[in-house]
Amino acid sequence: MKSNPYMPEIAVIDDIRQETVGPRAIKTFKVSFKDDRLQKGFAYKSGQTAMVSLFGKGESMFCITSSPTKKGYLEFSVMRMGKVTSALHELEEGDAIGVRGPYGNDFPLEQWKGKNLVFVGGGIGQAPLRSVYLNVLDNRDDYGDVSIIYGARTSKDLSYKEELFDFEKRPDVNLSLCLDWKFAKEGMLDEEAEEGWFKIDMKDPEKTKAPKGTTRFTGFVPQIVLVSKPKPKNTIAITCGPPIMIKYVVENLKKLGFSSDQIYTTLEMRMKCGIGKCGRCNIGSTYVCKDGPVFSLTELEKLPNEY
Amino acid sequence: MTSSNKTKQECYVIKKDAVKAFLDSLSDYTLHAPVREDETILFKEIKNTDDIIYDFSNAVKAPKDVVMPQTETMLTITKGGKDSLVVEEPESPDKSVVFGIRPCDAKGIALLDQIFYEDKQDTYYVQRRENTTIIALACNDPHRNCFCTSVGGAPNGKAGCDLLFTDIGDAYFVEVVTSKGKKLITNKKLFKSISEADKKAKNAAHKEATRKLGDALDLKNFPEKLEKMFGEEFWEKYALKCIGCGACAYMCPTCYCFDINDIDYKDVVKRVRTWDSCQFGNYTMHTSGHNPRPNKVNRVRNRVLHKFKYHVDNYNEIKCVGCGRCTTHCPVNMNLKAIIKELAEKEL
């Protein structure tokens, strides 16, 4: 059959990183195609997705969390949730999976050259943002200020920990990591690991006066946005995380003066084909698999609220 | 896509008693045609052309499955060792002829083409479609639930047809629609040149069938109107009735949504696709439990809007052929034409 779009190519797992533990653990799989020519030919952009096959279990769509600036491999961060993801978590290095793609649109990084970028992520929502900021940091001179706000429940739930802790040392990245205020309050945090994380004023976050250079906070992600106060001028904000987090992040960004065309997100939908045929990922006449997953808030505001 | 290679209008007549000889001559093809089985009209693969029936309103189900089977194996995966997997595709489909399809159902296939030929072509569909020749039989006795003329169709519509036959008494008037159809006209002893009287008889048959359908609905600005109606409460009224069984989608000649699943036979895995429906709650359900269309009202509205608004946005055509099957087979008597009529006439 010529150029069958449903044909997965065989890829091998080169490395598995345990990002977080627990019932909804996250692992990052580093994979490369068995056929070297396919690996070289797999040209993707930050924001795009790929369909991962675990033969016998099925296929699932994941964002590619690695940056296209790094050649020779792809990375997928997978939370253990359903049939395919749970089975993926059982795999070991050297195991074979299927990959097809890349699919969908990407973040308009070309247009954003010269602009300041603010990344606001929560939980597994950091996965698509990571491809973008790693890409930006590999082309650092093309962009203005880079801020990364990333939150998780506890320090054990932070993904990409070592990478992010390295960013704390970089003068050209403005990092704010945060742990869930609710958990801090209930004393559920690992006291030792969370020692020294700066507690923000949850009632009036804008009044929080953290010492200069503070990178570790306890508080909710939307409130940290108000503490970090990115300036909207010449700035793009990119956010991804649980729907409720996105809702309040957007609200707070608007409070700071961001307009809808300065806010971007990437959507998740149940998908089967990835190429706009199987029908299920539509929001009105837009198909997330091929017209998305990346949308500006201006674009989203025109669509029916079914996502 | 056959609609793109139209030939100059070429017409013939074939005597009714010569049709069997014509169909028998198509031995290189798998033939699908209507047969009667337990009081039901069905399209079936034909072994004996004597089984074919010619006098019927329409088959209970459109022969959509000739180009889009209800279940098909996409890939067969043989597991070797740890990193050894052999992924195989099915063999190419046979060449087939569909005889006796009604123009509404042929148009349904033309509407499927829009989806499956676009962008990244769906190779499974495209191969079947390229190998399928469609001989339609113009409608001269529409069903009570039919409304093709309201949605841009006609009892003698040519969309999706390669040849169009019209019953003119003791013969069929044959219109050659595409070069693919023309290829079947090889025996000029069977296909004879037309007379003025034949032409008149054909036009009279079409006119009479159109008359039987009654007045068409005016859906000119309907898609724009529907957009404004998204948040209206009346969707709730329609949704309350719906039991979410999906019969409408399974009977629909233009519904194309599908699911893909793996069946694990231990050493061999089959990746299978099956028809699906946006009327099922699981259809859009995320693994997390979040569902973008959690209620029947979202799903019923999506089905109507997909057909009369979303598809129009993307392809400039209504994705309904007016065959009325969704209405005929709905267990709770939802009537699509009545809903459309009510919405189209509603004051905003």
XYZ file of C-alpha atoms in Angstrom:
655
model
C 0.000 0.000 0.000
C 1.552 3.280 -0.947
C 2.155 5.853 1.801
C -0.332 4.436 4.293
C -0.806 7.225 6.858
C -1.792 4.679 9.521
C 1.451 2.708 9.203
C 3.555 3.067 12.346
C 7.316 2.830 12.075
C 9.200 0.733 14.560
C 11.121 2.659 17.194
C 13.211 1.393 20.083
C 13.220 2.756 23.618
C 16.760 3.975 24.315
C 16.184 5.415 27.761
C 13.445 5.682 30.374
C 13.450 8.422 32.985
C 11.178 8.110 35.989
C 9.933 11.677 36.409
C 7.457 11.105 39.218
C 6.169 8.172 41.250
C 2.781 7.127 42.584
C -0.395 5.770 40.980
C -0.195 8.416 38.266
C 3.546 8.245 37.773
C 5.173 10.003 34.849
C 7.959 8.491 32.779
C 9.840 10.083 29.908
C 10.664 7.702 27.078
C 13.561 8.525 24.798
C 13.083 6.635 21.537
C 14.706 6.413 18.126
C 13.548 4.762 14.921
C 15.135 1.441 14.073
C 15.729 2.692 10.565
C 18.248 5.519 10.760
C 16.920 7.173 7.595
C 13.464 7.440 9.168
C 14.978 9.108 12.208
C 16.681 11.698 9.998
C 13.487 12.158 7.971
C 11.216 12.675 10.981
C 11.124 16.468 10.895
C 8.904 17.893 13.631
C 8.328 21.257 15.239
C 7.698 22.226 18.843
C 4.027 21.683 19.668
C 3.478 18.810 17.270
C 2.297 15.374 18.346
C 2.874 11.752 17.380
C 0.819 8.592 17.642
C 2.559 5.956 19.747
C 1.621 2.288 19.232
C 1.942 -0.459 21.713
C 0.912 -3.390 19.560
C -1.824 -5.383 21.221
C -2.857 -2.500 23.458
C -3.496 0.266 20.940
C -2.390 3.741 20.040
C -2.282 6.993 21.982
C -1.448 10.499 20.878
C 1.324 12.272 22.777
C 2.991 15.612 22.360
C 6.651 15.366 21.489
C 8.371 16.741 24.555
C 11.889 16.837 23.152
C 13.131 19.810 21.157
C 13.659 19.485 17.396
C 17.023 21.175 17.943
C 18.215 17.882 19.424
C 18.630 15.380 16.614
C 18.554 11.610 16.664
C 15.770 10.938 19.122
C 12.247 11.786 20.280
C 10.978 12.047 23.830
C 7.463 11.424 25.137
C 6.415 12.040 28.722
C 3.661 9.635 29.656
C 1.456 9.659 32.731
C 0.160 6.245 33.775
C -3.576 6.614 33.198
C -5.285 4.133 30.890
C -4.687 0.936 28.959
C -1.922 2.105 26.616
C -0.118 4.372 29.076
C -0.133 1.742 31.843
C 1.307 -0.827 29.425
C 3.922 1.678 28.251
C 5.019 2.083 31.864
C 5.771 -1.647 31.982
C 8.236 -1.433 29.072
C 11.982 -1.563 29.427
C 14.890 -0.104 27.545
C 15.357 -1.927 24.254
C 11.647 -2.656 23.785
C 10.035 -1.769 20.467
C 7.040 0.497 19.981
C 5.426 2.031 16.900
C 5.458 5.741 16.104
C 3.666 7.665 13.369
C 3.513 11.390 12.765
C 4.340 14.150 13.344
C 0.824 15.600 13.439
C -0.833 18.945 13.912
C 0.376 22.506 13.964
C 3.154 24.015 16.047
C 3.866 27.057 18.165
C 4.703 30.004 15.870
C 8.287 30.366 17.095
C 9.370 32.217 13.949
C 6.805 34.952 14.648
C 7.890 35.129 18.264
C 11.511 35.999 17.510
C 12.506 39.110 19.455
C 9.653 38.675 21.941
C 9.680 37.812 25.640
C 8.184 34.425 26.427
C 6.401 33.296 29.585
C 5.717 29.584 30.014
C 3.085 28.610 32.580
C 2.747 24.881 33.142
C 1.138 22.561 35.639
C 1.648 18.824 36.130
C 1.905 16.796 32.923
C 0.950 19.996 31.063
C 4.618 20.909 31.212
C 5.395 18.236 28.583
C 4.398 20.240 25.461
C 5.890 23.454 26.897
C 9.232 21.744 27.426
C 9.731 21.195 23.693
C 9.197 24.918 23.153
C 11.459 26.292 25.880
C 14.271 23.828 25.151
C 14.022 24.920 21.514
C 14.041 28.603 22.515
C 17.002 28.128 24.857
C 18.943 26.461 22.020
C 18.301 29.618 19.990
C 18.602 31.918 22.997
C 19.738 35.049 21.113
C 16.589 35.078 18.976
C 14.308 35.795 21.940
C 13.920 38.338 24.743
C 13.327 37.411 28.378
C 12.367 33.794 29.052
C 10.268 33.029 32.144
C 9.164 29.577 33.205
C 6.481 29.048 35.846
C 5.894 25.407 36.656
C 3.871 23.894 39.436
C 3.150 20.465 40.817
C 1.551 19.144 43.981
C 4.698 18.253 45.889
C 8.407 18.220 45.115
C 8.009 14.523 44.291
C 5.523 15.444 41.553
C 7.843 17.826 39.717
C 8.854 16.461 36.317
C 12.135 17.360 34.595
C 13.504 18.214 38.042
C 17.234 18.147 37.316
C 16.814 20.110 34.130
C 14.749 22.749 35.925
C 17.117 22.930 38.903
C 19.878 23.636 36.352
C 17.813 26.542 35.029
C 17.916 28.077 38.511
C 21.579 28.713 37.881
C 21.019 30.303 34.468
C 20.911 34.101 34.508
C 18.987 34.106 31.218
C 16.021 32.108 32.554
C 13.569 33.537 35.054
C 12.315 30.422 36.828
C 9.457 30.042 39.326
C 8.802 26.529 40.550
C 5.845 26.080 42.813
C 4.305 23.427 44.988
C 0.648 23.163 45.751
C -0.332 25.510 48.539
C -3.149 23.239 49.641
C -0.745 20.389 50.286
C 1.669 22.715 52.058
C -1.120 23.830 54.338
C -2.225 20.327 55.186
C 1.321 19.414 56.068
C 1.461 16.765 53.364
C 4.693 18.008 51.914
C 8.001 16.292 52.409
C 9.222 18.812 54.952
C 12.893 18.349 54.255
C 12.650 18.613 50.474
C 10.305 21.582 50.646
C 12.246 23.455 53.272
C 12.943 26.980 52.209
C 10.208 27.135 49.558
C 8.817 30.633 49.821
C 5.181 30.786 50.926
C 3.290 33.368 48.919
C 0.376 35.416 50.229
C -2.527 33.421 48.773
C -5.134 36.043 49.682
C -3.320 38.863 47.974
C -0.575 37.306 45.857
C 0.325 40.567 44.173
C 1.510 41.903 47.527
C 3.922 38.995 48.007
C 7.424 40.295 48.480
C 9.778 37.435 47.771
C 13.507 38.054 48.063
C 15.066 38.778 44.667
C 16.130 35.628 42.862
C 13.594 33.383 44.626
C 12.821 30.415 42.366
C 10.968 28.088 44.724
C 7.493 28.929 45.977
C 4.493 27.279 47.558
C 1.228 28.462 46.066
C -1.056 27.760 43.149
C 0.271 28.347 39.645
C -2.246 31.121 38.766
C -1.251 33.028 41.908
C 2.444 32.651 41.103
C 1.662 34.381 37.814
C 0.583 37.394 39.864
C 3.701 37.168 42.046
C 6.020 36.901 39.063
C 4.108 39.712 37.241
C 5.338 39.278 33.652
C 4.979 42.497 31.693
C 2.643 42.133 28.720
C 4.581 44.456 26.434
C 6.098 42.470 23.545
C 5.416 39.238 25.462
C 3.731 35.940 24.603
C 2.405 33.640 27.328
C 2.119 29.912 26.675
C 0.168 27.830 29.146
C -0.762 24.184 29.544
C -2.036 22.172 32.481
C -5.283 21.030 34.069
C -8.324 22.902 32.627
C -9.044 24.616 35.959
C -5.453 25.883 36.163
C -5.568 27.210 32.594
C -8.824 29.011 33.366
C -7.326 30.986 36.268
C -3.941 31.477 34.590
C -5.730 33.124 31.674
C -7.792 35.240 34.061
C -4.679 36.439 35.873
C -2.702 37.048 32.687
C -5.575 39.253 31.514
C -5.487 41.048 34.860
C -1.832 41.814 34.123
C -2.791 43.292 30.747
C -2.258 40.353 28.371
C -4.639 40.292 25.417
C -6.109 37.091 23.928
C -3.711 37.085 20.975
C -0.758 37.067 23.393
C -1.897 33.858 25.105
C -1.380 30.413 23.585
C -2.248 26.933 24.719
C -2.246 23.404 23.400
C -5.299 21.157 23.673
C -5.792 17.510 24.404
C -8.547 15.429 22.848
C -9.338 11.789 22.469
C -7.894 10.829 19.076
C -7.775 7.712 16.952
C -6.524 8.628 13.486
C -4.504 11.816 13.951
C -5.262 12.985 10.408
C -8.749 14.469 10.611
C -10.709 11.395 9.515
C -12.043 9.562 12.554
C -14.138 12.514 13.651
C -13.894 12.641 17.430
C -11.559 15.568 18.139
C -13.715 18.278 16.583
C -14.512 21.534 18.321
C -17.106 22.920 15.948
C -15.614 22.676 12.470
C -12.045 22.622 13.816
C -10.197 19.342 14.265
C -7.654 19.441 17.081
C -5.482 16.726 15.503
C -4.818 18.618 12.296
C -5.909 22.246 12.877
C -4.490 22.203 16.440
C -3.342 21.264 18.998
C -1.850 24.753 19.325
C -4.360 27.597 19.586
C -4.163 31.233 20.544
C -6.821 32.335 23.004
C -8.234 34.558 20.231
C -8.810 31.424 18.137
C -10.276 29.464 21.055
C -12.715 32.203 21.948
C -14.315 31.790 18.510
C -14.933 28.056 19.028
C -17.819 26.385 20.862
C -16.963 25.530 24.454
C -16.631 21.783 23.849
C -13.036 20.992 24.773
C -12.197 10.822 -7.233
C -14.663 10.021 -9.956
C -16.489 13.324 -9.819
C -13.423 15.048 -11.259
C -13.252 13.117 -14.502
C -16.605 13.833 -16.044
C -17.016 12.964 -19.677
C -19.295 14.641 -22.179
C -22.860 13.484 -21.626
C -23.272 10.197 -23.419
C -26.565 8.294 -23.243
C -27.932 4.864 -24.150
C -30.977 2.742 -23.566
C -30.877 -0.842 -22.386
C -33.922 -3.123 -22.479
C -34.887 -4.431 -19.049
C -34.526 -8.025 -20.216
C -30.954 -7.254 -21.326
C -29.774 -5.994 -17.926
C -29.069 -9.504 -16.634
C -26.796 -10.164 -19.620
C -25.005 -6.879 -18.940
C -24.481 -7.654 -15.248
C -23.395 -11.215 -16.057
C -20.767 -9.765 -18.394
C -19.107 -7.974 -15.450
C -17.388 -11.164 -14.349
C -14.121 -9.363 -13.577
C -15.862 -7.501 -10.797
C -17.403 -8.388 -7.466
C -21.014 -7.316 -7.925
C -23.059 -5.730 -5.136
C -26.778 -5.245 -5.751
C -30.086 -5.193 -3.865
C -31.718 -8.495 -2.950
C -34.800 -9.314 -0.888
C -34.156 -11.242 2.293
C -36.953 -11.910 4.792
C -38.987 -8.917 3.614
C -35.915 -6.713 3.848
C -34.050 -5.097 0.952
C -30.307 -5.410 1.379
C -27.228 -4.853 -0.731
C -25.325 -8.110 -0.982
C -22.481 -9.587 -2.926
C -24.201 -11.250 -5.886
C -23.385 -14.794 -6.956
C -26.454 -15.255 -9.152
C -27.822 -12.185 -10.956
C -31.331 -13.712 -10.852
C -31.378 -12.752 -7.161
C -31.241 -9.019 -7.925
C -34.414 -7.022 -7.418
C -35.211 -3.913 -9.444
C -38.513 -2.784 -8.000
C -37.885 -1.316 -4.569
C -37.909 2.035 -2.801
C -34.501 1.839 -1.117
C -32.406 -0.687 0.750
C -32.634 -0.712 4.527
C -28.946 0.260 4.694
C -26.919 2.202 2.134
C -24.155 0.153 0.467
C -21.613 2.441 2.182
C -19.753 -0.611 3.465
C -18.496 -1.429 -0.048
C -16.097 1.519 0.325
C -16.080 1.685 4.125
C -16.653 -1.721 5.729
C -18.205 -1.732 9.180
C -15.133 -3.617 10.395
C -11.803 -3.940 8.641
C -8.325 -5.099 9.545
C -5.847 -2.293 8.990
C -2.657 -3.999 10.069
C -1.513 -7.438 11.113
C 1.435 -7.373 13.473
C 3.498 -10.480 14.125
C 5.609 -10.353 17.252
C 9.039 -11.911 16.969
C 11.376 -11.127 19.825
C 11.951 -8.179 22.111
C 12.394 -5.598 19.371
C 11.259 -7.617 16.357
C 7.862 -6.802 14.943
C 6.551 -7.403 11.437
C 3.740 -5.063 10.447
C 1.728 -6.112 7.399
C -1.034 -4.428 5.449
C -4.016 -6.235 3.935
C -4.064 -7.205 0.266
C -5.496 -4.769 -2.253
C -9.290 -4.951 -2.514
C -11.044 -6.571 -5.499
C -12.570 -4.539 -8.278
C -16.261 -4.149 -7.628
C -19.442 -2.784 -9.146
C -22.351 -1.502 -7.101
C -25.561 -1.784 -9.099
C -28.873 -0.294 -8.053
C -27.650 2.243 -5.522
C -30.018 5.213 -5.207
C -28.662 8.667 -6.107
C -28.881 9.774 -2.445
C -26.606 6.937 -1.350
C -24.238 7.535 -4.273
C -24.015 11.161 -3.170
C -23.284 9.860 0.310
C -20.173 8.206 -1.111
C -19.208 11.444 -2.887
C -19.436 13.171 0.504
C -17.241 10.485 2.093
C -14.697 11.163 -0.672
C -14.311 14.724 0.616
C -13.052 13.401 3.944
C -10.968 10.453 2.875
C -9.242 11.988 -0.148
C -8.324 15.194 1.641
C -4.801 15.975 2.910
C -3.320 12.672 4.010
C -5.322 10.215 1.925
C -6.900 7.309 3.741
C -5.317 4.537 1.685
C -7.801 1.865 2.768
C -10.783 3.907 1.629
C -9.099 5.299 -1.476
C -8.067 1.871 -2.783
C -11.588 0.536 -2.396
C -13.093 3.652 -3.904
C -10.781 3.601 -6.922
C -11.717 -0.050 -7.461
C -15.453 0.571 -7.197
C -17.722 1.534 -10.093
C -21.124 2.868 -9.170
C -24.228 2.244 -11.260
C -27.082 4.182 -9.730
C -30.761 3.662 -10.276
C -32.730 6.919 -10.321
C -35.520 7.068 -7.802
C -39.063 7.023 -9.107
C -40.893 6.210 -5.900
C -39.384 8.079 -2.927
C -39.923 6.813 0.625
C -42.189 8.866 2.920
C -39.188 10.080 4.955
C -37.118 11.164 1.930
C -36.085 14.804 1.531
C -33.142 14.786 -0.914
C -34.318 17.900 -2.739
C -34.102 19.893 0.514
C -30.398 19.159 0.920
C -29.120 19.744 -2.615
C -29.888 16.295 -4.035
C -32.374 14.981 -6.559
C -34.057 11.653 -7.382
C -31.790 11.625 -10.437
C -28.729 13.288 -8.851
C -25.422 12.280 -10.431
C -22.979 12.982 -7.574
C -20.946 9.868 -6.867
C -22.430 7.979 -9.851
C -20.419 6.519 -12.711
C -23.528 5.462 -14.625
C -27.101 6.539 -13.910
C -29.999 4.284 -14.943
C -33.581 5.598 -15.103
C -36.587 3.296 -15.394
C -38.562 4.352 -18.503
C -41.022 1.458 -18.706
C -39.632 -1.485 -20.611
C -36.086 -0.129 -20.677
C -33.554 1.874 -18.663
C -32.240 5.195 -19.870
C -28.484 5.140 -19.226
C -26.468 8.301 -18.603
C -22.689 7.947 -18.666
C -21.369 10.170 -15.883
C -17.663 9.306 -15.718
C -15.016 7.601 -17.825
C -14.992 4.836 -15.212
C -18.664 4.229 -15.992
C -18.038 4.395 -19.724
C -15.598 1.497 -19.419
C -18.528 -0.783 -18.587
C -20.379 0.070 -21.811
C -18.613 -2.383 -24.085
C -21.420 -4.371 -25.637
C -23.274 -2.074 -28.038
C -25.748 -4.857 -28.729
C -27.086 -4.274 -25.232
C -26.648 -0.499 -25.058
C -28.510 1.111 -27.928
C -28.719 4.685 -29.053
C -31.486 6.818 -27.613
C -34.544 8.320 -29.279
C -36.305 11.597 -28.502
C -39.120 9.557 -26.937
C -36.643 7.872 -24.558
C -35.326 11.265 -23.488
C -38.836 12.547 -22.882
C -39.723 9.461 -20.860
C -36.617 9.913 -18.712
C -37.363 13.583 -18.039
C -40.978 12.748 -17.207
C -39.857 10.078 -14.730
C -37.523 12.530 -12.962
C -40.190 15.204 -12.859
C -42.747 12.840 -11.378
C -40.340 11.609 -8.689
C -39.439 15.182 -7.747
C -43.143 16.055 -7.541
C -43.759 13.123 -5.186
C -41.120 14.516 -2.796
C -43.131 17.681 -2.255
C -41.762 21.121 -1.485
C -38.092 21.371 -0.586
C -37.068 23.156 2.619
C -35.296 26.476 2.200
C -31.912 25.932 3.838
C -30.047 28.758 2.100
C -28.873 30.660 5.191
C -29.385 27.770 7.562
C -25.698 27.111 8.448
C -25.184 30.736 9.564
C -28.409 30.597 11.525
C -27.354 27.375 13.257
C -24.160 29.017 14.466
C -26.237 31.584 16.334
C -28.428 28.809 17.761
C -25.582 26.952 19.497
C -26.489 28.090 23.016
C -30.269 27.844 22.668
C -32.321 25.805 25.108
C -34.369 23.897 22.548
C -31.500 21.433 21.968
C -32.433 20.073 25.370
C -35.899 19.203 24.035
C -34.490 17.069 21.222
C -31.830 15.529 23.453
C -34.344 14.428 26.086
C -35.901 12.045 23.599
C -32.612 10.572 22.371
C -31.456 7.326 23.977
C -27.972 7.582 22.430
C -28.233 4.249 20.605
C -26.352 5.497 17.530
C -28.772 3.856 15.059
C -28.971 7.149 13.131
C -25.217 7.115 12.544
C -25.063 3.434 11.631
C -27.853 3.873 9.077
C -26.487 7.135 7.689
C -24.843 7.059 4.243
C -22.643 10.064 5.135
C -21.558 9.271 8.710
C -17.949 8.181 8.629
C -16.570 8.322 12.186
C -14.538 5.328 13.191
C -12.672 3.775 16.077
C -9.363 1.905 15.932
C -8.560 -0.908 18.352
C -5.988 -3.663 18.717
C -7.053 -7.267 19.140
C -4.289 -9.301 20.740
C -4.084 -12.956 19.684
C -0.830 -13.412 21.633
C 1.665 -13.868 18.758
C -0.375 -11.898 16.271
C -2.089 -8.575 16.787
C -4.789 -7.248 14.508
C -5.364 -3.518 14.359
C -9.010 -3.160 13.459
C -11.184 -0.227 12.648
C -14.916 -0.140 13.153
C -17.677 2.378 12.619
C -18.298 4.656 15.570
C -20.789 7.356 16.439
C -20.626 10.807 18.025
C -23.832 9.850 19.856
C -21.894 7.607 22.232
C -20.584 9.168 25.439
C -17.289 7.285 25.269
C -16.596 8.674 21.821
C -14.982 11.853 23.160
C -14.172 10.716 26.712
C -10.597 11.420 27.816
C -8.689 8.861 29.867
C -8.826 11.321 32.753
C -12.620 11.147 32.753
C -12.970 14.641 31.304
C -15.503 14.668 28.476
C -15.786 17.620 26.080
C -19.309 16.492 25.125
C -20.519 15.027 28.419
C -24.290 15.165 27.842
C -26.779 14.019 25.241
C -27.539 17.632 24.462
C -23.907 18.172 23.388
C -23.974 15.044 21.286
C -27.347 15.502 19.577
C -26.406 19.093 18.786
C -23.037 17.975 17.444
C -24.672 15.554 15.035
C -27.054 18.159 13.634
C -24.381 20.847 13.501
C -21.800 18.558 11.921
C -24.167 17.791 9.069
C -25.660 21.239 8.550
C -22.939 23.632 9.737
C -19.450 22.227 10.411
C -19.209 20.238 7.189
C -20.562 23.222 5.255
C -17.793 25.366 6.816
C -15.132 22.928 5.651
C -16.487 21.618 2.339
C -19.269 24.006 1.373
C -21.846 21.240 1.196
C -24.508 19.891 3.568
C -23.474 16.482 4.878
C -26.913 14.920 4.633
C -28.411 13.344 1.534
C -32.006 13.304 2.756
C -32.469 9.521 2.605
C -34.499 9.667 5.821
C -33.058 6.467 7.294
C -32.177 8.111 10.620
C -35.846 8.975 10.968
C -37.155 5.615 9.754
C -34.962 3.654 12.173
C -34.942 5.897 15.239
C -36.415 3.889 18.141
C -37.808 7.047 19.751
C -39.153 8.643 16.572
C -36.713 11.507 16.229
C -37.392 13.093 12.863
C -34.374 14.882 11.403
C -36.329 16.592 8.651
C -38.862 17.879 11.170
C -36.062 19.179 13.427
C -34.357 20.921 10.519
C -37.651 22.394 9.379
C -38.474 23.649 12.864
C -35.025 25.222 13.284
C -34.988 26.738 9.804
C -38.364 28.372 10.395
C -37.656 29.455 13.986
C -37.491 33.160 14.707
C -34.228 34.118 16.382
